[in-house]
Amino acid sequence: MTRRQLMLLFVAALAVAWPLLPEFTATVFSYIGLYALVAAGLVMLTGVGGMTSFGQAAFVAIGAYATAWVCTSPTAAAALSALPPPLWPWVGLALGLALTFVLAWALGGITVKLSGHYLPLCTIAWGLGLYYLFGNLQALGGQTGITGLPALSVFGISLASPRVLGPVIWTVLLLTLWALHNLLDSREGRAIRALKSGRLMAESMGVDTARQRARVFVLAALLAALSGWLYAHMQRFVNPTPFGLNVGIEYLFMAVVGGAGHLWGAVLGAMLITLLKEQLQDWLPRLLGASGNFEQIVFGLLMVLVLQRFAEGLWPTVARWSGRWLRPEREGRRGVPPCALPARAMQPAGALLLEARAVTKRFGGLVANSAVDLTLRAGEVHALIGPNGAGKSTFFNMVSGVDDPTEGEVRLLDTPMQGRPSREFAARGLGRTFQHVRLLGERSVLENVALGAHLRGRRGWWAAMLRLDRAEEAALLVEARRQIERCGLGAFADRPAASLALGQQRVVEIARALAGNPVALLLDEPAAGLRHLEKQALAGLLAQLRGEGLGILVVEHDMEFVMNLADRVTVLEFGTVIAEGTPDAVQRNPRVLDAYLGGAEPAAPPTSATAAAAVLEPAA
Ligand code: ADP
Ligand code: MG
């Protein structure tokens, strides 16, 4: 049996047993479905996207209150007199989703840009704010809330009892999980996962991180509002209590305890926490012989223990156990042949790709780059060298859109790039790697490399959720695998990136850059951590890419590697270019020797690249 079959079995068992369950159990399972819907949104937001929210209960409240108001207020009744009352809840749903959409978009626009603990703090702020707002609005019944909500009815069938509404809730939940699973298994899903590793890498792969974060935020809020709508029509009344901050925290608990990185973790977490609280409420007073909110105390302690023991949540552990006796999922997605991906025309050899004109960068009083001129042409390897702190990484950031020059100009394919974000550099054909490797360690090499091809796909969220993107997705994965094989890592394609040696991870970054079909490649210390044979293979690969017409700008400390490979070398010292020319000329340049040796003249000029390497090896 595979995991998917086990899931289907679980759902089928639930469906068969449903009519036989006691009324109370059916109600509990309905609640679990509702909670899991909110928690699934949190899995996307927190576990996958890396944004912690304590405020989801507020969005549940909007969904619940919107429909309560539409279905009970005289104002709404007057406005909706043309519609038969059984349709009013649907108007309530539309209103709740619309309000949530607008509010989440506005809140998200402001808050998701915040980093560190500011975002969670903000979610607490609005969670509290909305809770008190609902409690104080007399139009919404204040602390008493609104009673007398109608039951939902679909095609004349009343969904009044949890026994009938429950299956609807679980159907909504399962469809949601299916759509979210599809979304994560797509180019947009890779972009969402990339958010967790910070802006820098994702933007360099062409992901609009601000937009992507805001969308995930809105998605999670809409799921919460949907849950609130169902909740209101199941309860048939609403008041502020179930939407307080403590409930918001509990939703987060569900996602985290279940396993915030996994969609089914949301269901597991919702189920465990709901059943646990249920049982504690039953048993504790009997055990202790007194009544009180003891369950909250024990519950809190249990959460601490679980989180301490299972930092990733319970789902990964469950998955590992079950992996022992479950067959792995069969690969080989049937059918859809890959479509063609757009490919960039290579520039003719010698064409100017990247140009820095008198680029200066100041950090306060420190001049990290001072009027640096540099060009990169198609079909060449241009090395940028210099002692530590010379300003190489600063320069890299400016020619890749991470940072703007204080003065001077950067042009990519003859377009001035002033003020443009790095994703536009990527869109115009610039691929790059990072000095400190930035991969999604838990994801496979294949997925990491496919992220590099992000901009070569077009299909968006809806297409992904409905699985209309399969031909494009197949093509992106084929392309990623091709680049991995080209870089000699074919055997590792399906391993988690973190399981590779550091040197290999650097090569994965090159494959990822290549998947974007760049015309210019920026490599920050690609040979660091590679063994001798690996360096040779890398040099071979770069020479091959140069032969195909790419322009490669490389920062590297290994002088033997640089001098054997580069066509031109530029030497930086204290932010200033002190030499530029062929490797031979640069190695003979007295200023260069001076910079590296601190004034000592070599007895004889170095004769071979290796001898020069010994001299030029930076002291630091
Ligand atoms: P390299 O990559 O050649 O070792 P860097 O470009 O990292 O050198 O740094 C050049 C100089 O600029 C260093 O003195 C460094 O301390 C300084 N620097 C780099 N980034 C910043 C920053 N964000 N703020 C202030 N100073 C910086
Ligand atoms: Mg550096």
CSV table of N, CA and C in Angstrom, one decimal, residues 84 106 167 180 247 296 304 330 373 430 460 482 516 543 603 612:
chain,number,residue,atom,x,y,z
A,84,PRO,N,-34.2,34.9,-2.7
A,84,PRO,CA,-34.8,34.0,-1.7
A,84,PRO,C,-33.9,33.8,-0.5
A,106,ALA,N,-4.5,44.5,2.3
A,106,ALA,CA,-3.9,45.7,2.9
A,106,ALA,C,-3.0,45.4,4.0
A,167,PRO,N,-19.8,16.1,6.3
A,167,PRO,CA,-19.3,15.7,5.0
A,167,PRO,C,-19.0,16.8,4.1
A,180,LEU,N,-4.0,22.7,-2.7
A,180,LEU,CA,-2.7,23.3,-2.1
A,180,LEU,C,-1.5,22.3,-2.5
A,247,VAL,N,-7.2,31.7,20.6
A,247,VAL,CA,-7.6,30.7,19.6
A,247,VAL,C,-6.7,30.8,18.4
A,296,GLN,N,-6.2,23.6,30.3
A,296,GLN,CA,-5.3,24.6,29.7
A,296,GLN,C,-3.9,24.4,30.1
A,304,VAL,N,4.6,22.1,25.1
A,304,VAL,CA,6.0,22.3,25.3
A,304,VAL,C,6.8,21.0,25.1
A,330,ARG,N,4.8,5.5,-6.4
A,330,ARG,CA,5.4,5.3,-7.7
A,330,ARG,C,5.6,6.6,-8.5
A,373,ASP,N,35.4,50.4,-13.3
A,373,ASP,CA,34.9,50.2,-14.6
A,373,ASP,C,35.2,48.7,-14.9
A,430,LEU,N,20.7,37.3,-16.7
A,430,LEU,CA,21.8,37.2,-15.8
A,430,LEU,C,21.6,36.1,-14.8
A,460,GLY,N,0.4,30.3,-13.7
A,460,GLY,CA,0.2,30.9,-12.3
A,460,GLY,C,-0.4,29.9,-11.3
A,482,ARG,N,18.4,18.2,-17.2
A,482,ARG,CA,19.4,18.3,-18.2
A,482,ARG,C,20.6,19.1,-17.7
A,516,GLY,N,18.1,28.9,-15.9
A,516,GLY,CA,17.4,30.1,-16.3
A,516,GLY,C,17.9,30.6,-17.7
A,543,ALA,N,34.7,26.3,-19.2
A,543,ALA,CA,35.3,26.5,-20.6
A,543,ALA,C,34.3,26.1,-21.7
A,603,ALA,N,62.0,38.0,-5.9
A,603,ALA,CA,63.3,38.0,-6.4
A,603,ALA,C,63.3,37.9,-7.9
A,612,ALA,N,53.0,31.8,-9.9
A,612,ALA,CA,52.3,33.0,-9.6
A,612,ALA,C,51.3,32.8,-8.6
